[in-house]
């Protein structure tokens, strides 16, 4: 193969190939009598590996270190690794397309795109002007978009709670604590009522380790003013105890 052919085969430019030669990342191949470089399958495999390593974010220096560790390996082993890498990419692309198709089928919202499960949950929730309810909604959208959401099972389990008009009264009580201190006497009874409102069906499908106030949970807690933060902290603590009680 000539330089243009190997570049087209691997999906890079001839200029990139020359640059890899210049910095010593890709060894110069043997040349024909007419002076043209003559690339082999081994060269193509190596070039493909360089491309894959740079695509996943490695610097050219880091790529060089990886390739040095690969020196001496059999061609069939390197080809097998490349094939496995391509298979992984295919799986990831199929999954991304599946998620995208589901998003396209879901109802369009101002916060979208949302996962179908969250879109259905928010669609069924009663309308309210509660700032606390709006904050809960924002947090769900954030977790959903970041891939840290609970998933379709939890959204489905939450629907009866979200559609219960009685929840609006709990949100109203939480709104009343917006300017209160963390020692307000209304905190404890409200936290108990909120925790009691969460059905066991939700706890049964909460991912392992949740709803502990760590990581993202702690960041979300910091989004509340003092009294509301204490209410939510106590609710999370109570739910964590209930989850642990179910699994012990």
PDB file of N, CA, C and O in Angstrom, residues 6-78:
ATOM      1  N   UNK A   6      -3.099   3.582   2.652  1.00  0.00           N
ATOM      2  CA  UNK A   6      -3.169   3.180   4.055  1.00  0.00           C
ATOM      3  C   UNK A   6      -3.924   4.226   4.871  1.00  0.00           C
ATOM      4  O   UNK A   6      -4.670   3.899   5.800  1.00  0.00           O
ATOM      5  N   UNK A   7      -3.761   5.499   4.504  1.00  0.00           N
ATOM      6  CA  UNK A   7      -4.479   6.561   5.205  1.00  0.00           C
ATOM      7  C   UNK A   7      -5.985   6.405   5.014  1.00  0.00           C
ATOM      8  O   UNK A   7      -6.762   6.514   5.968  1.00  0.00           O
ATOM      9  N   UNK A   8      -6.407   6.134   3.770  1.00  0.00           N
ATOM     10  CA  UNK A   8      -7.827   5.957   3.486  1.00  0.00           C
ATOM     11  C   UNK A   8      -8.377   4.714   4.175  1.00  0.00           C
ATOM     12  O   UNK A   8      -9.501   4.708   4.680  1.00  0.00           O
ATOM     13  N   UNK A   9      -7.585   3.655   4.213  1.00  0.00           N
ATOM     14  CA  UNK A   9      -8.018   2.410   4.836  1.00  0.00           C
ATOM     15  C   UNK A   9      -8.285   2.600   6.330  1.00  0.00           C
ATOM     16  O   UNK A   9      -9.282   2.118   6.860  1.00  0.00           O
ATOM     17  N   UNK A  10      -7.401   3.309   6.992  1.00  0.00           N
ATOM     18  CA  UNK A  10      -7.508   3.482   8.445  1.00  0.00           C
ATOM     19  C   UNK A  10      -8.420   4.646   8.820  1.00  0.00           C
ATOM     20  O   UNK A  10      -8.987   4.674   9.908  1.00  0.00           O
ATOM     21  N   UNK A  11      -8.592   5.593   7.913  1.00  0.00           N
ATOM     22  CA  UNK A  11      -9.451   6.732   8.202  1.00  0.00           C
ATOM     23  C   UNK A  11      -8.730   7.929   8.768  1.00  0.00           C
ATOM     24  O   UNK A  11      -9.272   8.660   9.609  1.00  0.00           O
ATOM     25  N   UNK A  12      -7.487   8.127   8.341  1.00  0.00           N
ATOM     26  CA  UNK A  12      -6.726   9.307   8.735  1.00  0.00           C
ATOM     27  C   UNK A  12      -6.244   9.997   7.459  1.00  0.00           C
ATOM     28  O   UNK A  12      -6.483   9.514   6.352  1.00  0.00           O
ATOM     29  N   UNK A  13      -5.571  11.112   7.624  1.00  0.00           N
ATOM     30  CA  UNK A  13      -5.045  11.820   6.462  1.00  0.00           C
ATOM     31  C   UNK A  13      -3.604  11.407   6.206  1.00  0.00           C
ATOM     32  O   UNK A  13      -2.893  10.941   7.112  1.00  0.00           O
ATOM     33  N   UNK A  14      -3.162  11.600   4.973  1.00  0.00           N
ATOM     34  CA  UNK A  14      -1.760  11.326   4.649  1.00  0.00           C
ATOM     35  C   UNK A  14      -0.850  12.227   5.463  1.00  0.00           C
ATOM     36  O   UNK A  14       0.252  11.821   5.873  1.00  0.00           O
ATOM     37  N   UNK A  15      -1.312  13.430   5.740  1.00  0.00           N
ATOM     38  CA  UNK A  15      -0.514  14.357   6.536  1.00  0.00           C
ATOM     39  C   UNK A  15      -0.310  13.809   7.949  1.00  0.00           C
ATOM     40  O   UNK A  15       0.793  13.932   8.517  1.00  0.00           O
ATOM     41  N   UNK A  16      -1.353  13.181   8.517  1.00  0.00           N
ATOM     42  CA  UNK A  16      -1.224  12.593   9.852  1.00  0.00           C
ATOM     43  C   UNK A  16      -0.216  11.460   9.843  1.00  0.00           C
ATOM     44  O   UNK A  16       0.594  11.325  10.762  1.00  0.00           O
ATOM     45  N   UNK A  17      -0.255  10.654   8.782  1.00  0.00           N
ATOM     46  CA  UNK A  17       0.697   9.546   8.677  1.00  0.00           C
ATOM     47  C   UNK A  17       2.118  10.092   8.651  1.00  0.00           C
ATOM     48  O   UNK A  17       3.014   9.574   9.347  1.00  0.00           O
ATOM     49  N   UNK A  18       2.341  11.127   7.851  1.00  0.00           N
ATOM     50  CA  UNK A  18       3.686  11.711   7.772  1.00  0.00           C
ATOM     51  C   UNK A  18       4.111  12.277   9.123  1.00  0.00           C
ATOM     52  O   UNK A  18       5.284  12.188   9.509  1.00  0.00           O
ATOM     53  N   UNK A  19       3.158  12.874   9.851  1.00  0.00           N
ATOM     54  CA  UNK A  19       3.483  13.432  11.165  1.00  0.00           C
ATOM     55  C   UNK A  19       3.868  12.321  12.140  1.00  0.00           C
ATOM     56  O   UNK A  19       4.843  12.469  12.899  1.00  0.00           O
ATOM     57  N   UNK A  20       3.158  11.206  12.101  1.00  0.00           N
ATOM     58  CA  UNK A  20       3.499  10.083  12.974  1.00  0.00           C
ATOM     59  C   UNK A  20       4.887   9.544  12.637  1.00  0.00           C
ATOM     60  O   UNK A  20       5.639   9.129  13.529  1.00  0.00           O
ATOM     61  N   UNK A  21       5.243   9.559  11.355  1.00  0.00           N
ATOM     62  CA  UNK A  21       6.605   9.168  10.971  1.00  0.00           C
ATOM     63  C   UNK A  21       7.611  10.157  11.557  1.00  0.00           C
ATOM     64  O   UNK A  21       8.645   9.767  12.103  1.00  0.00           O
ATOM     65  N   UNK A  22       7.299  11.439  11.435  1.00  0.00           N
ATOM     66  CA  UNK A  22       8.224  12.498  11.844  1.00  0.00           C
ATOM     67  C   UNK A  22       8.542  12.429  13.326  1.00  0.00           C
ATOM     68  O   UNK A  22       9.695  12.668  13.745  1.00  0.00           O
ATOM     69  N   UNK A  23       7.544  12.095  14.159  1.00  0.00           N
ATOM     70  CA  UNK A  23       7.770  12.068  15.604  1.00  0.00           C
ATOM     71  C   UNK A  23       8.169  10.674  16.101  1.00  0.00           C
ATOM     72  O   UNK A  23       8.349  10.471  17.304  1.00  0.00           O
ATOM     73  N   UNK A  24       8.301   9.736  15.174  1.00  0.00           N
ATOM     74  CA  UNK A  24       8.763   8.409  15.548  1.00  0.00           C
ATOM     75  C   UNK A  24       7.685   7.499  16.091  1.00  0.00           C
ATOM     76  O   UNK A  24       7.996   6.417  16.616  1.00  0.00           O
ATOM     77  N   UNK A  25       6.432   7.893  15.969  1.00  0.00           N
ATOM     78  CA  UNK A  25       5.345   7.060  16.474  1.00  0.00           C
ATOM     79  C   UNK A  25       5.065   5.897  15.529  1.00  0.00           C
ATOM     80  O   UNK A  25       4.768   4.778  15.971  1.00  0.00           O
ATOM     81  N   UNK A  26       5.159   6.165  14.246  1.00  0.00           N
ATOM     82  CA  UNK A  26       4.942   5.134  13.226  1.00  0.00           C
ATOM     83  C   UNK A  26       6.249   4.944  12.458  1.00  0.00           C
ATOM     84  O   UNK A  26       6.704   5.871  11.779  1.00  0.00           O
ATOM     85  N   UNK A  27       6.863   3.777  12.551  1.00  0.00           N
ATOM     86  CA  UNK A  27       8.151   3.562  11.864  1.00  0.00           C
ATOM     87  C   UNK A  27       8.016   3.740  10.354  1.00  0.00           C
ATOM     88  O   UNK A  27       6.976   3.438   9.778  1.00  0.00           O
ATOM     89  N   UNK A  28       9.074   4.236   9.746  1.00  0.00           N
ATOM     90  CA  UNK A  28       9.095   4.364   8.291  1.00  0.00           C
ATOM     91  C   UNK A  28       9.106   2.967   7.665  1.00  0.00           C
ATOM     92  O   UNK A  28       9.899   2.111   8.068  1.00  0.00           O
ATOM     93  N   UNK A  29       8.247   2.702   6.689  1.00  0.00           N
ATOM     94  CA  UNK A  29       8.242   1.392   6.034  1.00  0.00           C
ATOM     95  C   UNK A  29       9.357   1.303   4.991  1.00  0.00           C
ATOM     96  O   UNK A  29      10.018   2.303   4.686  1.00  0.00           O
ATOM     97  N   UNK A  30       9.526   0.123   4.487  1.00  0.00           N
ATOM     98  CA  UNK A  30      10.496  -0.048   3.390  1.00  0.00           C
ATOM     99  C   UNK A  30      10.000   0.723   2.170  1.00  0.00           C
ATOM    100  O   UNK A  30       8.804   0.979   2.022  1.00  0.00           O
ATOM    101  N   UNK A  31      10.918   1.106   1.316  1.00  0.00           N
ATOM    102  CA  UNK A  31      10.553   1.858   0.110  1.00  0.00           C
ATOM    103  C   UNK A  31      10.800   1.013  -1.129  1.00  0.00           C
ATOM    104  O   UNK A  31      11.735   0.213  -1.191  1.00  0.00           O
ATOM    105  N   UNK A  32       9.947   1.241  -2.106  1.00  0.00           N
ATOM    106  CA  UNK A  32      10.123   0.562  -3.391  1.00  0.00           C
ATOM    107  C   UNK A  32      11.302   1.200  -4.144  1.00  0.00           C
ATOM    108  O   UNK A  32      11.838   2.227  -3.734  1.00  0.00           O
ATOM    109  N   UNK A  33      11.623   0.605  -5.258  1.00  0.00           N
ATOM    110  CA  UNK A  33      12.725   1.118  -6.076  1.00  0.00           C
ATOM    111  C   UNK A  33      12.457   2.540  -6.556  1.00  0.00           C
ATOM    112  O   UNK A  33      13.382   3.325  -6.760  1.00  0.00           O
ATOM    113  N   UNK A  34      11.170   2.888  -6.717  1.00  0.00           N
ATOM    114  CA  UNK A  34      10.834   4.233  -7.185  1.00  0.00           C
ATOM    115  C   UNK A  34      10.792   5.249  -6.045  1.00  0.00           C
ATOM    116  O   UNK A  34      10.457   6.423  -6.252  1.00  0.00           O
ATOM    117  N   UNK A  35      11.096   4.802  -4.821  1.00  0.00           N
ATOM    118  CA  UNK A  35      11.155   5.726  -3.693  1.00  0.00           C
ATOM    119  C   UNK A  35       9.880   5.825  -2.880  1.00  0.00           C
ATOM    120  O   UNK A  35       9.876   6.444  -1.810  1.00  0.00           O
ATOM    121  N   UNK A  36       8.780   5.251  -3.376  1.00  0.00           N
ATOM    122  CA  UNK A  36       7.517   5.312  -2.638  1.00  0.00           C
ATOM    123  C   UNK A  36       7.544   4.360  -1.449  1.00  0.00           C
ATOM    124  O   UNK A  36       8.097   3.255  -1.519  1.00  0.00           O
ATOM    125  N   UNK A  37       6.926   4.795  -0.355  1.00  0.00           N
ATOM    126  CA  UNK A  37       6.799   3.929   0.817  1.00  0.00           C
ATOM    127  C   UNK A  37       5.880   2.756   0.475  1.00  0.00           C
ATOM    128  O   UNK A  37       4.871   2.928  -0.204  1.00  0.00           O
ATOM    129  N   UNK A  38       6.209   1.575   0.981  1.00  0.00           N
ATOM    130  CA  UNK A  38       5.394   0.385   0.760  1.00  0.00           C
ATOM    131  C   UNK A  38       4.898  -0.120   2.120  1.00  0.00           C
ATOM    132  O   UNK A  38       5.653  -0.722   2.886  1.00  0.00           O
ATOM    133  N   UNK A  39       3.624   0.168   2.426  1.00  0.00           N
ATOM    134  CA  UNK A  39       3.061  -0.194   3.724  1.00  0.00           C
ATOM    135  C   UNK A  39       2.494  -1.617   3.701  1.00  0.00           C
ATOM    136  O   UNK A  39       1.958  -2.077   2.694  1.00  0.00           O
ATOM    137  N   UNK A  40       2.579  -2.284   4.856  1.00  0.00           N
ATOM    138  CA  UNK A  40       2.082  -3.646   4.990  1.00  0.00           C
ATOM    139  C   UNK A  40       0.853  -3.650   5.912  1.00  0.00           C
ATOM    140  O   UNK A  40       0.467  -2.613   6.464  1.00  0.00           O
ATOM    141  N   UNK A  41       0.279  -4.851   6.071  1.00  0.00           N
ATOM    142  CA  UNK A  41      -0.852  -4.998   6.987  1.00  0.00           C
ATOM    143  C   UNK A  41      -0.441  -4.630   8.402  1.00  0.00           C
ATOM    144  O   UNK A  41      -1.191  -3.987   9.139  1.00  0.00           O
ATOM    145  N   UNK A  42       0.761  -5.021   8.802  1.00  0.00           N
ATOM    146  CA  UNK A  42       1.251  -4.672  10.136  1.00  0.00           C
ATOM    147  C   UNK A  42       1.264  -3.162  10.324  1.00  0.00           C
ATOM    148  O   UNK A  42       0.875  -2.646  11.384  1.00  0.00           O
ATOM    149  N   UNK A  43       1.688  -2.414   9.299  1.00  0.00           N
ATOM    150  CA  UNK A  43       1.688  -0.952   9.381  1.00  0.00           C
ATOM    151  C   UNK A  43       0.262  -0.424   9.551  1.00  0.00           C
ATOM    152  O   UNK A  43       0.014   0.515  10.321  1.00  0.00           O
ATOM    153  N   UNK A  44      -0.683  -1.018   8.810  1.00  0.00           N
ATOM    154  CA  UNK A  44      -2.076  -0.581   8.897  1.00  0.00           C
ATOM    155  C   UNK A  44      -2.645  -0.842  10.281  1.00  0.00           C
ATOM    156  O   UNK A  44      -3.378  -0.008  10.842  1.00  0.00           O
ATOM    157  N   UNK A  45      -2.326  -1.989  10.852  1.00  0.00           N
ATOM    158  CA  UNK A  45      -2.793  -2.322  12.199  1.00  0.00           C
ATOM    159  C   UNK A  45      -2.235  -1.322  13.211  1.00  0.00           C
ATOM    160  O   UNK A  45      -2.943  -0.836  14.098  1.00  0.00           O
ATOM    161  N   UNK A  46      -0.952  -1.026  13.091  1.00  0.00           N
ATOM    162  CA  UNK A  46      -0.320  -0.083  14.002  1.00  0.00           C
ATOM    163  C   UNK A  46      -0.934   1.306  13.863  1.00  0.00           C
ATOM    164  O   UNK A  46      -1.225   1.982  14.860  1.00  0.00           O
ATOM    165  N   UNK A  47      -1.168   1.732  12.636  1.00  0.00           N
ATOM    166  CA  UNK A  47      -1.768   3.042  12.401  1.00  0.00           C
ATOM    167  C   UNK A  47      -3.191   3.090  12.968  1.00  0.00           C
ATOM    168  O   UNK A  47      -3.608   4.099  13.550  1.00  0.00           O
ATOM    169  N   UNK A  48      -3.932   1.991  12.801  1.00  0.00           N
ATOM    170  CA  UNK A  48      -5.283   1.932  13.350  1.00  0.00           C
ATOM    171  C   UNK A  48      -5.255   2.029  14.869  1.00  0.00           C
ATOM    172  O   UNK A  48      -6.110   2.665  15.487  1.00  0.00           O
ATOM    173  N   UNK A  49      -4.271   1.393  15.465  1.00  0.00           N
ATOM    174  CA  UNK A  49      -4.152   1.455  16.930  1.00  0.00           C
ATOM    175  C   UNK A  49      -3.821   2.862  17.387  1.00  0.00           C
ATOM    176  O   UNK A  49      -4.349   3.335  18.399  1.00  0.00           O
ATOM    177  N   UNK A  50      -2.960   3.538  16.663  1.00  0.00           N
ATOM    178  CA  UNK A  50      -2.643   4.930  17.009  1.00  0.00           C
ATOM    179  C   UNK A  50      -3.908   5.777  16.944  1.00  0.00           C
ATOM    180  O   UNK A  50      -4.180   6.592  17.840  1.00  0.00           O
ATOM    181  N   UNK A  51      -4.676   5.578  15.884  1.00  0.00           N
ATOM    182  CA  UNK A  51      -5.906   6.350  15.744  1.00  0.00           C
ATOM    183  C   UNK A  51      -6.852   6.094  16.912  1.00  0.00           C
ATOM    184  O   UNK A  51      -7.413   7.016  17.501  1.00  0.00           O
ATOM    185  N   UNK A  52      -7.061   4.813  17.283  1.00  0.00           N
ATOM    186  CA  UNK A  52      -7.976   4.478  18.357  1.00  0.00           C
ATOM    187  C   UNK A  52      -7.507   5.071  19.681  1.00  0.00           C
ATOM    188  O   UNK A  52      -8.303   5.601  20.461  1.00  0.00           O
ATOM    189  N   UNK A  53      -6.219   5.012  19.949  1.00  0.00           N
ATOM    190  CA  UNK A  53      -5.706   5.520  21.218  1.00  0.00           C
ATOM    191  C   UNK A  53      -5.853   7.033  21.312  1.00  0.00           C
ATOM    192  O   UNK A  53      -6.160   7.575  22.382  1.00  0.00           O
ATOM    193  N   UNK A  54      -5.634   7.725  20.191  1.00  0.00           N
ATOM    194  CA  UNK A  54      -5.804   9.185  20.221  1.00  0.00           C
ATOM    195  C   UNK A  54      -7.280   9.554  20.338  1.00  0.00           C
ATOM    196  O   UNK A  54      -7.626  10.554  20.980  1.00  0.00           O
ATOM    197  N   UNK A  55      -8.163   8.749  19.764  1.00  0.00           N
ATOM    198  CA  UNK A  55      -9.602   9.044  19.830  1.00  0.00           C
ATOM    199  C   UNK A  55     -10.150   8.915  21.240  1.00  0.00           C
ATOM    200  O   UNK A  55     -11.125   9.585  21.587  1.00  0.00           O
ATOM    201  N   UNK A  56      -9.545   8.060  22.062  1.00  0.00           N
ATOM    202  CA  UNK A  56     -10.038   7.919  23.428  1.00  0.00           C
ATOM    203  C   UNK A  56      -9.370   8.909  24.375  1.00  0.00           C
ATOM    204  O   UNK A  56      -9.612   8.881  25.582  1.00  0.00           O
ATOM    205  N   UNK A  57      -8.542   9.804  23.816  1.00  0.00           N
ATOM    206  CA  UNK A  57      -8.028  10.914  24.609  1.00  0.00           C
ATOM    207  C   UNK A  57      -6.578  10.856  25.014  1.00  0.00           C
ATOM    208  O   UNK A  57      -6.103  11.734  25.736  1.00  0.00           O
ATOM    209  N   UNK A  58      -5.836   9.845  24.577  1.00  0.00           N
ATOM    210  CA  UNK A  58      -4.421   9.779  24.938  1.00  0.00           C
ATOM    211  C   UNK A  58      -3.621  10.776  24.117  1.00  0.00           C
ATOM    212  O   UNK A  58      -3.901  11.000  22.943  1.00  0.00           O
ATOM    213  N   UNK A  59      -2.611  11.374  24.759  1.00  0.00           N
ATOM    214  CA  UNK A  59      -1.699  12.242  24.026  1.00  0.00           C
ATOM    215  C   UNK A  59      -0.778  11.374  23.180  1.00  0.00           C
ATOM    216  O   UNK A  59      -0.673  10.162  23.391  1.00  0.00           O
ATOM    217  N   UNK A  60      -0.090  11.990  22.233  1.00  0.00           N
ATOM    218  CA  UNK A  60       0.812  11.220  21.381  1.00  0.00           C
ATOM    219  C   UNK A  60       1.957  10.609  22.190  1.00  0.00           C
ATOM    220  O   UNK A  60       2.415   9.507  21.880  1.00  0.00           O
ATOM    221  N   UNK A  61       2.400  11.292  23.240  1.00  0.00           N
ATOM    222  CA  UNK A  61       3.432  10.711  24.109  1.00  0.00           C
ATOM    223  C   UNK A  61       2.897   9.468  24.805  1.00  0.00           C
ATOM    224  O   UNK A  61       3.598   8.452  24.933  1.00  0.00           O
ATOM    225  N   UNK A  62       1.641   9.538  25.278  1.00  0.00           N
ATOM    226  CA  UNK A  62       1.036   8.388  25.949  1.00  0.00           C
ATOM    227  C   UNK A  62       0.820   7.236  24.968  1.00  0.00           C
ATOM    228  O   UNK A  62       0.994   6.063  25.318  1.00  0.00           O
ATOM    229  N   UNK A  63       0.439   7.583  23.730  1.00  0.00           N
ATOM    230  CA  UNK A  63       0.285   6.545  22.705  1.00  0.00           C
ATOM    231  C   UNK A  63       1.603   5.835  22.487  1.00  0.00           C
ATOM    232  O   UNK A  63       1.655   4.608  22.360  1.00  0.00           O
ATOM    233  N   UNK A  64       2.701   6.596  22.446  1.00  0.00           N
ATOM    234  CA  UNK A  64       4.019   6.005  22.262  1.00  0.00           C
ATOM    235  C   UNK A  64       4.354   5.013  23.368  1.00  0.00           C
ATOM    236  O   UNK A  64       4.928   3.951  23.110  1.00  0.00           O
ATOM    237  N   UNK A  65       3.977   5.352  24.613  1.00  0.00           N
ATOM    238  CA  UNK A  65       4.237   4.450  25.738  1.00  0.00           C
ATOM    239  C   UNK A  65       3.447   3.149  25.582  1.00  0.00           C
ATOM    240  O   UNK A  65       3.959   2.055  25.852  1.00  0.00           O
ATOM    241  N   UNK A  66       2.183   3.266  25.154  1.00  0.00           N
ATOM    242  CA  UNK A  66       1.347   2.077  24.971  1.00  0.00           C
ATOM    243  C   UNK A  66       1.919   1.192  23.880  1.00  0.00           C
ATOM    244  O   UNK A  66       2.009  -0.033  24.023  1.00  0.00           O
ATOM    245  N   UNK A  67       2.332   1.817  22.774  1.00  0.00           N
ATOM    246  CA  UNK A  67       2.862   1.038  21.655  1.00  0.00           C
ATOM    247  C   UNK A  67       4.173   0.356  22.019  1.00  0.00           C
ATOM    248  O   UNK A  67       4.455  -0.747  21.550  1.00  0.00           O
ATOM    249  N   UNK A  68       4.954   1.002  22.884  1.00  0.00           N
ATOM    250  CA  UNK A  68       6.212   0.388  23.313  1.00  0.00           C
ATOM    251  C   UNK A  68       5.933  -0.895  24.098  1.00  0.00           C
ATOM    252  O   UNK A  68       6.659  -1.880  23.979  1.00  0.00           O
ATOM    253  N   UNK A  69       4.841  -0.858  24.885  1.00  0.00           N
ATOM    254  CA  UNK A  69       4.471  -2.063  25.636  1.00  0.00           C
ATOM    255  C   UNK A  69       3.971  -3.166  24.716  1.00  0.00           C
ATOM    256  O   UNK A  69       4.010  -4.350  25.058  1.00  0.00           O
ATOM    257  N   UNK A  70       3.450  -2.783  23.528  1.00  0.00           N
ATOM    258  CA  UNK A  70       2.914  -3.754  22.575  1.00  0.00           C
ATOM    259  C   UNK A  70       3.999  -4.420  21.727  1.00  0.00           C
ATOM    260  O   UNK A  70       3.737  -5.398  21.026  1.00  0.00           O
ATOM    261  N   UNK A  71       5.199  -3.869  21.785  1.00  0.00           N
ATOM    262  CA  UNK A  71       6.260  -4.361  20.899  1.00  0.00           C
ATOM    263  C   UNK A  71       6.491  -5.855  21.099  1.00  0.00           C
ATOM    264  O   UNK A  71       6.547  -6.348  22.221  1.00  0.00           O
ATOM    265  N   UNK A  72       6.600  -6.579  19.987  1.00  0.00           N
ATOM    266  CA  UNK A  72       6.882  -8.002  20.048  1.00  0.00           C
ATOM    267  C   UNK A  72       5.663  -8.892  20.111  1.00  0.00           C
ATOM    268  O   UNK A  72       5.789 -10.114  20.037  1.00  0.00           O
ATOM    269  N   UNK A  73       4.479  -8.293  20.259  1.00  0.00           N
ATOM    270  CA  UNK A  73       3.287  -9.138  20.290  1.00  0.00           C
ATOM    271  C   UNK A  73       2.963  -9.675  18.904  1.00  0.00           C
ATOM    272  O   UNK A  73       3.255  -9.042  17.892  1.00  0.00           O
ATOM    273  N   UNK A  74       2.331 -10.823  18.866  1.00  0.00           N
ATOM    274  CA  UNK A  74       1.951 -11.424  17.598  1.00  0.00           C
ATOM    275  C   UNK A  74       0.870 -10.581  16.922  1.00  0.00           C
ATOM    276  O   UNK A  74       0.010  -9.996  17.575  1.00  0.00           O
ATOM    277  N   UNK A  75       0.920 -10.551  15.590  1.00  0.00           N
ATOM    278  CA  UNK A  75      -0.049  -9.773  14.826  1.00  0.00           C
ATOM    279  C   UNK A  75      -1.477 -10.226  15.119  1.00  0.00           C
ATOM    280  O   UNK A  75      -2.383  -9.402  15.262  1.00  0.00           O
ATOM    281  N   UNK A  76      -1.699 -11.517  15.252  1.00  0.00           N
ATOM    282  CA  UNK A  76      -3.045 -12.020  15.491  1.00  0.00           C
ATOM    283  C   UNK A  76      -3.588 -11.513  16.825  1.00  0.00           C
ATOM    284  O   UNK A  76      -4.785 -11.257  16.969  1.00  0.00           O
ATOM    285  N   UNK A  77      -2.701 -11.327  17.805  1.00  0.00           N
ATOM    286  CA  UNK A  77      -3.127 -10.827  19.109  1.00  0.00           C
ATOM    287  C   UNK A  77      -3.560  -9.367  19.011  1.00  0.00           C
ATOM    288  O   UNK A  77      -4.578  -8.959  19.576  1.00  0.00           O
ATOM    289  N   UNK A  78      -2.774  -8.571  18.283  1.00  0.00           N
ATOM    290  CA  UNK A  78      -3.115  -7.155  18.106  1.00  0.00           C
ATOM    291  C   UNK A  78      -4.410  -7.015  17.315  1.00  0.00           C
ATOM    292  O   UNK A  78      -5.276  -6.204  17.643  1.00  0.00           O
TER     293      UNK A  78
END
